[in-house]
Tab-separated table of C-alpha atoms in Angstrom:
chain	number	residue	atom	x	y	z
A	1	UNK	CA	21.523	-22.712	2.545
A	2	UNK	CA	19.578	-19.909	0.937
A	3	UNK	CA	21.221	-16.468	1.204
A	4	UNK	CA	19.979	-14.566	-1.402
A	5	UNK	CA	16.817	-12.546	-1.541
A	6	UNK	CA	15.541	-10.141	-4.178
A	7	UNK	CA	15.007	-6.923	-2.007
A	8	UNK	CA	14.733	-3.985	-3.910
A	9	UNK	CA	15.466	-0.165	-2.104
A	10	UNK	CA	12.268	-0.184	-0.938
A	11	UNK	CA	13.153	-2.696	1.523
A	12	UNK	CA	9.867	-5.250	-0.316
A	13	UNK	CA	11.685	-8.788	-0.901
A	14	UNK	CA	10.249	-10.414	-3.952
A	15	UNK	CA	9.313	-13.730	-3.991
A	16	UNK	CA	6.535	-14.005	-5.509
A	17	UNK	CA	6.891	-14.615	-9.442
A	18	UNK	CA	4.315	-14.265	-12.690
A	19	UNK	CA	5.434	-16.135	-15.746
A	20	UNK	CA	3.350	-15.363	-18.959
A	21	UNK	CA	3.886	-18.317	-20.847
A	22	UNK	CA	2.148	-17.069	-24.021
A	23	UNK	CA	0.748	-14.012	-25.311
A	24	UNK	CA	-2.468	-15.470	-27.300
A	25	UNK	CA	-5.921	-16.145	-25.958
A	26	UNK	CA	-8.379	-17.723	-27.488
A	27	UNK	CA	-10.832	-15.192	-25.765
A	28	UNK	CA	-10.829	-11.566	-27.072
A	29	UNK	CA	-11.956	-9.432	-24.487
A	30	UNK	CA	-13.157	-5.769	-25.340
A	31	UNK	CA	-10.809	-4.065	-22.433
A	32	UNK	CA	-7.893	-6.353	-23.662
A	33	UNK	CA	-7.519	-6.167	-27.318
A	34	UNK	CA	-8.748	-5.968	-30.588
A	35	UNK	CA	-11.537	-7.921	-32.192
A	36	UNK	CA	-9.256	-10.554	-34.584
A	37	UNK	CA	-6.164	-8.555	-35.720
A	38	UNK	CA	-3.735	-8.232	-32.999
A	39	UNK	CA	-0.077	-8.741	-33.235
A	40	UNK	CA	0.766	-11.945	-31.208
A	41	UNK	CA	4.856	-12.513	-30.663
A	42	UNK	CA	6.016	-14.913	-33.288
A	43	UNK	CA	6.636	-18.700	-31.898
A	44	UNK	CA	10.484	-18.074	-32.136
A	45	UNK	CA	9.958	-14.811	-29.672
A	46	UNK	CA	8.286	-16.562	-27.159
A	47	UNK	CA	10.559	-18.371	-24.273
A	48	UNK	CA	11.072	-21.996	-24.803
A	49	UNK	CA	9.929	-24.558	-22.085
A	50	UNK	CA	13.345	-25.235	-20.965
A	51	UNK	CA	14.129	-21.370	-21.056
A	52	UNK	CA	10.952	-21.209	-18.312
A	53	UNK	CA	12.400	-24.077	-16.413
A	54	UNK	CA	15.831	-22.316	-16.194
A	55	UNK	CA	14.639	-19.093	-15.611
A	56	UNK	CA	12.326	-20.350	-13.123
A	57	UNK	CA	14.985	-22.063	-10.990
A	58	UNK	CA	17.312	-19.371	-11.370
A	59	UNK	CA	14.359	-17.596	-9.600
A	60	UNK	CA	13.710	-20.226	-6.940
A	61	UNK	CA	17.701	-19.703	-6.093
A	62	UNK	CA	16.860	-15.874	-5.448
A	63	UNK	CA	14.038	-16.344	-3.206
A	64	UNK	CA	10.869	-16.714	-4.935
A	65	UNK	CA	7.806	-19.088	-3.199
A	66	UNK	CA	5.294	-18.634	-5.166
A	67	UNK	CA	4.819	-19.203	-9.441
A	68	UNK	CA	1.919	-17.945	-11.187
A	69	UNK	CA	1.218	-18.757	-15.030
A	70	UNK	CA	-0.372	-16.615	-16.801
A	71	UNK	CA	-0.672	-15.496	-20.472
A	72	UNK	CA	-2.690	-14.009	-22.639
A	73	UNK	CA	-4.304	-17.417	-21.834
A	74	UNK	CA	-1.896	-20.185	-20.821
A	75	UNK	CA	-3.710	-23.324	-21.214
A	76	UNK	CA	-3.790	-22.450	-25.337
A	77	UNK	CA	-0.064	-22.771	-25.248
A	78	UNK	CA	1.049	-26.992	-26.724
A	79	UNK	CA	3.357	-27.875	-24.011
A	80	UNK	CA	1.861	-26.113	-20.994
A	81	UNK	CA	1.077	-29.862	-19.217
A	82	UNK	CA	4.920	-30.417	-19.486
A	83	UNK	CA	5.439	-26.462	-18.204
A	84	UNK	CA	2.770	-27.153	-15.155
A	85	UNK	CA	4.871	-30.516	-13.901
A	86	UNK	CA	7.928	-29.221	-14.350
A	87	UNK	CA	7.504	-26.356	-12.497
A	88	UNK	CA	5.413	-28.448	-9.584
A	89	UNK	CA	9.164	-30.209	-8.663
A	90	UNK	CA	10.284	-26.702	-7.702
A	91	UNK	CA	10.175	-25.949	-3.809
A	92	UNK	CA	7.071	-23.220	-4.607
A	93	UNK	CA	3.850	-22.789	-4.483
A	94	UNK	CA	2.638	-23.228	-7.864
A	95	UNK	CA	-1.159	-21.896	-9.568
A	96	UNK	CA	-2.569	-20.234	-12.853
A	97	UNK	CA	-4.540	-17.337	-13.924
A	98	UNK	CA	-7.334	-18.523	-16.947
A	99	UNK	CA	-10.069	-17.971	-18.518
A	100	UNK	CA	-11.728	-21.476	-18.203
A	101	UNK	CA	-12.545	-22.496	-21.155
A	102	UNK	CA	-10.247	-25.203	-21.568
A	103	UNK	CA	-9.602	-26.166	-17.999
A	104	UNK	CA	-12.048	-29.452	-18.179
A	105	UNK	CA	-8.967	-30.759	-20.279
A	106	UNK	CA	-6.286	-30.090	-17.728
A	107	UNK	CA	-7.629	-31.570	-13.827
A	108	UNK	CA	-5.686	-34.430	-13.769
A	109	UNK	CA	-2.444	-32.245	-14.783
A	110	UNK	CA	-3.199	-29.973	-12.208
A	111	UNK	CA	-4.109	-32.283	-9.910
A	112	UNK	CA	-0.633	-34.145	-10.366
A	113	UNK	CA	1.131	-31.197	-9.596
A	114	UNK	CA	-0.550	-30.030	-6.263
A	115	UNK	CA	-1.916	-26.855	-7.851
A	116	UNK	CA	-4.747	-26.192	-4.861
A	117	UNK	CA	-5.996	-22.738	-6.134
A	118	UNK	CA	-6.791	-20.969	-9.736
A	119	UNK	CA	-7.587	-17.773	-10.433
A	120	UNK	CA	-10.481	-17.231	-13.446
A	121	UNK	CA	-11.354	-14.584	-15.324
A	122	UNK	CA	-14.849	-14.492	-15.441
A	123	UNK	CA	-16.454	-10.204	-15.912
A	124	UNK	CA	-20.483	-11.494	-15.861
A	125	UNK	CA	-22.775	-13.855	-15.077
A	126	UNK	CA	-24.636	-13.077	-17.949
A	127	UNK	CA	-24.039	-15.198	-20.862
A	128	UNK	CA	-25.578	-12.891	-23.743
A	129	UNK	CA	-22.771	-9.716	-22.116
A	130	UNK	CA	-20.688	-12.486	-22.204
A	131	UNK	CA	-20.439	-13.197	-25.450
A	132	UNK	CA	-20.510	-9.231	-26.448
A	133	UNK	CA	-17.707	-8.521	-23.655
A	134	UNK	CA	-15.598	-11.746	-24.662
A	135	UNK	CA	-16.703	-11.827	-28.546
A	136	UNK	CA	-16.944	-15.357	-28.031
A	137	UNK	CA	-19.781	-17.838	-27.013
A	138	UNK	CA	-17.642	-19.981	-23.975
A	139	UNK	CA	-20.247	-18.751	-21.507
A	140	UNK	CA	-21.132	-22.460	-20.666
A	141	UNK	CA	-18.435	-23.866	-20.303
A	142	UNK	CA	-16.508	-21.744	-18.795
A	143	UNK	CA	-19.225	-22.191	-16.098
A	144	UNK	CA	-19.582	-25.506	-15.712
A	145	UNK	CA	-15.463	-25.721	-15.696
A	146	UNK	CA	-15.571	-23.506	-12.613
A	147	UNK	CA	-17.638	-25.468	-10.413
A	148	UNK	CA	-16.159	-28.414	-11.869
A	149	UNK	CA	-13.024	-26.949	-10.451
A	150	UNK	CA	-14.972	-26.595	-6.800
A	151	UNK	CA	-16.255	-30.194	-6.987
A	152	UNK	CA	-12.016	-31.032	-7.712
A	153	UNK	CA	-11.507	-29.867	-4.232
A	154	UNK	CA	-9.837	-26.566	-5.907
A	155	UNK	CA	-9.873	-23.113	-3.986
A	156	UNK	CA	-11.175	-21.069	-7.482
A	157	UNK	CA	-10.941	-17.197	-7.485
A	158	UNK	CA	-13.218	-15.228	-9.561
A	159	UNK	CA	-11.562	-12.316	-11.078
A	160	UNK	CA	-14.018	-8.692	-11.817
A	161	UNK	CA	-12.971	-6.860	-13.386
A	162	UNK	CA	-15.413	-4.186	-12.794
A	163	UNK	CA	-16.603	-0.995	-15.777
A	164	UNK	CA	-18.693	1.112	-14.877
A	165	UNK	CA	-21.948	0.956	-17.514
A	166	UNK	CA	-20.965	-2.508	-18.674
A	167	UNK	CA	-20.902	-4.770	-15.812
A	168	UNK	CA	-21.298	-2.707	-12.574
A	169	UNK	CA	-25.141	-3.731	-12.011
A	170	UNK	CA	-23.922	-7.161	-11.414
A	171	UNK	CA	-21.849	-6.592	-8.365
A	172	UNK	CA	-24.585	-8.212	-6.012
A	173	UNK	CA	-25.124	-11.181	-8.269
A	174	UNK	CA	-21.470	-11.764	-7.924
A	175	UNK	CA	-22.192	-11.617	-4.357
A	176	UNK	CA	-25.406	-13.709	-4.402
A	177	UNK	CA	-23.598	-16.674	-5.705
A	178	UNK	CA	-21.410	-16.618	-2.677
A	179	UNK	CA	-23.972	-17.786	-0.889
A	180	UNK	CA	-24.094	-21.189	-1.410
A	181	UNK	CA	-21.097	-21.462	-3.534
A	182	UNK	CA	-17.430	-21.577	-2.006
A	183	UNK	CA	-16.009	-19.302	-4.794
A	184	UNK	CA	-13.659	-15.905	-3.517
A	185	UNK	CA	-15.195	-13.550	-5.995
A	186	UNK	CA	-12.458	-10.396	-6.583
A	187	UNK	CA	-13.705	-7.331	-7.870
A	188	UNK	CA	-11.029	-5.824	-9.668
A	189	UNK	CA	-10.928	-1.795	-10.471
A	190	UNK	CA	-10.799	-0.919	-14.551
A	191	UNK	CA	-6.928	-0.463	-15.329
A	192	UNK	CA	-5.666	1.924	-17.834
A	193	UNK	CA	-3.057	0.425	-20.482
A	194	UNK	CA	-2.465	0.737	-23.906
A	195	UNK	CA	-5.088	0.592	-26.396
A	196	UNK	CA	-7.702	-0.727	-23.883
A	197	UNK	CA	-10.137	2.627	-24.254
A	198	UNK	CA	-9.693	3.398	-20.414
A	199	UNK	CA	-10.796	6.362	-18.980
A	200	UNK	CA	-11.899	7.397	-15.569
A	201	UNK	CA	-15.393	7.434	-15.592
A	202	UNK	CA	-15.550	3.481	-16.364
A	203	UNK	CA	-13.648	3.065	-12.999
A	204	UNK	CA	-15.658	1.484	-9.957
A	205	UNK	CA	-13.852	2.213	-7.184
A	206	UNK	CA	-13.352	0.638	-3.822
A	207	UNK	CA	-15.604	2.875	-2.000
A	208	UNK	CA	-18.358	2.618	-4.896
A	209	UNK	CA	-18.412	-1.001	-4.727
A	210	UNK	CA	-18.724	-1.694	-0.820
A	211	UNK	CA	-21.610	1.100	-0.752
A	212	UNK	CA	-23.010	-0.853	-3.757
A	213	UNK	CA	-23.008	-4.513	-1.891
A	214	UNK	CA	-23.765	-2.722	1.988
A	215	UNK	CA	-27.172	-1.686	0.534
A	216	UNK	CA	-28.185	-5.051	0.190
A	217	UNK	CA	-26.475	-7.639	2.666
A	218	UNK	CA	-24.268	-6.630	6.098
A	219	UNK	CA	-20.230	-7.027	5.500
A	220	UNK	CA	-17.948	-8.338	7.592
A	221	UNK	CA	-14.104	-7.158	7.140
A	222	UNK	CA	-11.784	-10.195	6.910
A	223	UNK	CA	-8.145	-10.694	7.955
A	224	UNK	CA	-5.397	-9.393	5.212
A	225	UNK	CA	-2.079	-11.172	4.717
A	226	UNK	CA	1.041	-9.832	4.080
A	227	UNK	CA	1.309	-8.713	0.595
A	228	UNK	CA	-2.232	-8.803	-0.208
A	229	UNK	CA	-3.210	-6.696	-3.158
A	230	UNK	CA	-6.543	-7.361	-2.335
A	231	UNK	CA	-9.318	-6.467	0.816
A	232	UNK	CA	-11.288	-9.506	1.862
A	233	UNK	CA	-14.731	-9.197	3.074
A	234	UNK	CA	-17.560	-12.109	3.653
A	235	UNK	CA	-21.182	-11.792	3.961
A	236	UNK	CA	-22.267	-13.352	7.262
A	237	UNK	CA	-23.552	-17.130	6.316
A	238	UNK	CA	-22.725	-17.236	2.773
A	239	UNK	CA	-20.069	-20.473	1.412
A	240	UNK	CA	-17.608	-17.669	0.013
A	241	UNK	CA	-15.931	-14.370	0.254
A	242	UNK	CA	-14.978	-11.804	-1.894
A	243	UNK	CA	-12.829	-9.197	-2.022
A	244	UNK	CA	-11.692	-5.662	-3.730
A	245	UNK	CA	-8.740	-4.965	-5.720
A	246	UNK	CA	-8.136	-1.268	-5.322
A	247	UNK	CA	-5.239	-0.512	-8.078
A	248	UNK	CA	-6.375	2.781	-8.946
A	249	UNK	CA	-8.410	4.465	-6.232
A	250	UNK	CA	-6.173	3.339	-3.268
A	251	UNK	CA	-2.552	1.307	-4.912
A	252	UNK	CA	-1.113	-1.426	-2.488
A	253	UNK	CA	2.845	-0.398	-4.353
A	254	UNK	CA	3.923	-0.824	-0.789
A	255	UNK	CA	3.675	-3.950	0.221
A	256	UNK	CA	4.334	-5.128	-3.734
A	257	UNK	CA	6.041	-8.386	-4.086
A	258	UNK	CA	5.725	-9.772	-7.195
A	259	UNK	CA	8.015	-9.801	-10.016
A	260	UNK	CA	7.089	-10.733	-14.095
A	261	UNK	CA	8.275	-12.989	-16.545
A	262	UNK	CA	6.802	-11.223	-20.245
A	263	UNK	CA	6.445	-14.403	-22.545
A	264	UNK	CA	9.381	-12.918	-24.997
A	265	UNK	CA	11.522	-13.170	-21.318
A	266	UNK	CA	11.398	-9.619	-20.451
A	267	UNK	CA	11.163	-8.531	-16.692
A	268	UNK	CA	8.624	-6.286	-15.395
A	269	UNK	CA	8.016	-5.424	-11.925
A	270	UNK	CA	4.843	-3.869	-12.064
A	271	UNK	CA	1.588	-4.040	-14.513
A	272	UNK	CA	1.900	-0.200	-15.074
């Protein structure tokens, strides 16, 4: 029987676990790092798969529900398939964070493992900002991988992330494709770390981007779950939802219960 629990002295258990599996992307988005010369850990630096495995039990032992991959992008890393169905024999729920661009390769695989929801990185629906935000021309694709994913039977969330002058005038497209499309759109507020040019004044903040969506369509607030970093809204009639991740204007630290796996093995408890 289970008896341990992570619980820090905040009283906020932790079960709920992010494992970067890699550092690389084949995607080099402006807010994320340089153009071409960025110092990826070396192959020996990065955990091995049966280092993940352990670690990843040893996790399961302490509590944790719910595994996340993520990266840089983890569906560039060589052995992720064998990562993704070793993981799905754990007693968790298991999904990924991605960028899309190679996820036509991997249904089946995440099929297999009962993976029922994937978050994607997707910042316009543009595909000439696209190209200039991403410095890469996976527009397409990316696209037609994401509503491949819908057609799979696959919950897919959208991830925003929102700056102000780049991307901002596209909040009600984002919202316009809920309409007939089943996709949770999540607009996410720009995040200061290092060497990603952040300042202030790119930030869209919570309040900004409801008052930006209410001038066009009516809101309706939806229900929150525990441990929710994000505020779900629908517009009445439309297939989705979306939602607003409020890091910066109004944090969620208190009901915080995730814990992070660095791909070098290092543990983090928060983004910041």
């Amino acid at each position: 029987m289970q008896n341990k629990m992570l619980v820090d002295r905040f009283h906020r258990a932790h079960n709920y676990l992010r494992i970067s599996v890699t550092d690389t992307c084949n995607l080099r988005c402006t807010y994320c790092m340089p153009a071409e010369d960025h110092d990826f850990l070396p192959p020996a630096r990065v955990m091995q798969i049966d280092e993940v495995i352990m670690l990843a039990k040893k996790f399961v032992s302490l509590g944790v529900d719910k595994i996340r991959l993520t990266g840089g992008e983890p569906l560039v890393r060589k052995d992720i398939a064998e990562i993704i169905q070793a993981l799905s024999q754990l007693p968790v729920t298991l999904t990924l964070t991605t960028n899309a661009v190679r996820l036509h390769r991997f249904f089946p695989i995440i099929k297999n493992a009962g993976i029922r929801s994937l978050n994607v990185s997707l910042d316009t629906l543009n595909k000439e900002k696209f190209q200039v935000m991403t410095r890469r021309d996976r527009y397409d694709r990316v696209w037609s991988n994401i509503h491949a994913a819908i057609d799979e039977g696959i919950h897919v969330k959208v991830n925003v992330v929102l700056i102000k002058g780049v991307n901002d005038g596209e909040i009600n497209k984002f919202i316009k494709w809920t309409s007939g499309t089943p996709v949770h759109v999540r607009f996410i507020e720009f995040m200061p770390f290092s060497g990603n040019q952040w300042d202030s004044g790119k930030v869209v903040t919570f309040g900004e981007i409801i008052d930006i969506i209410e001038r066009e369509y009516s809101v309706i607030k939806l229900k929150d779950e525990l441990n929710d970093t994000t505020r779900k809204f629908m517009v009445p009639g439309h297939a989705g939802t979306f939602a607003i991740i409020s890091t910066m204007s109004n944090p969620f630290c208190d009901g915080c219960n995730r814990i992070r796996l660095t791909a070098d093995g290092k543990i983090k408890n928060c983004l910041f």
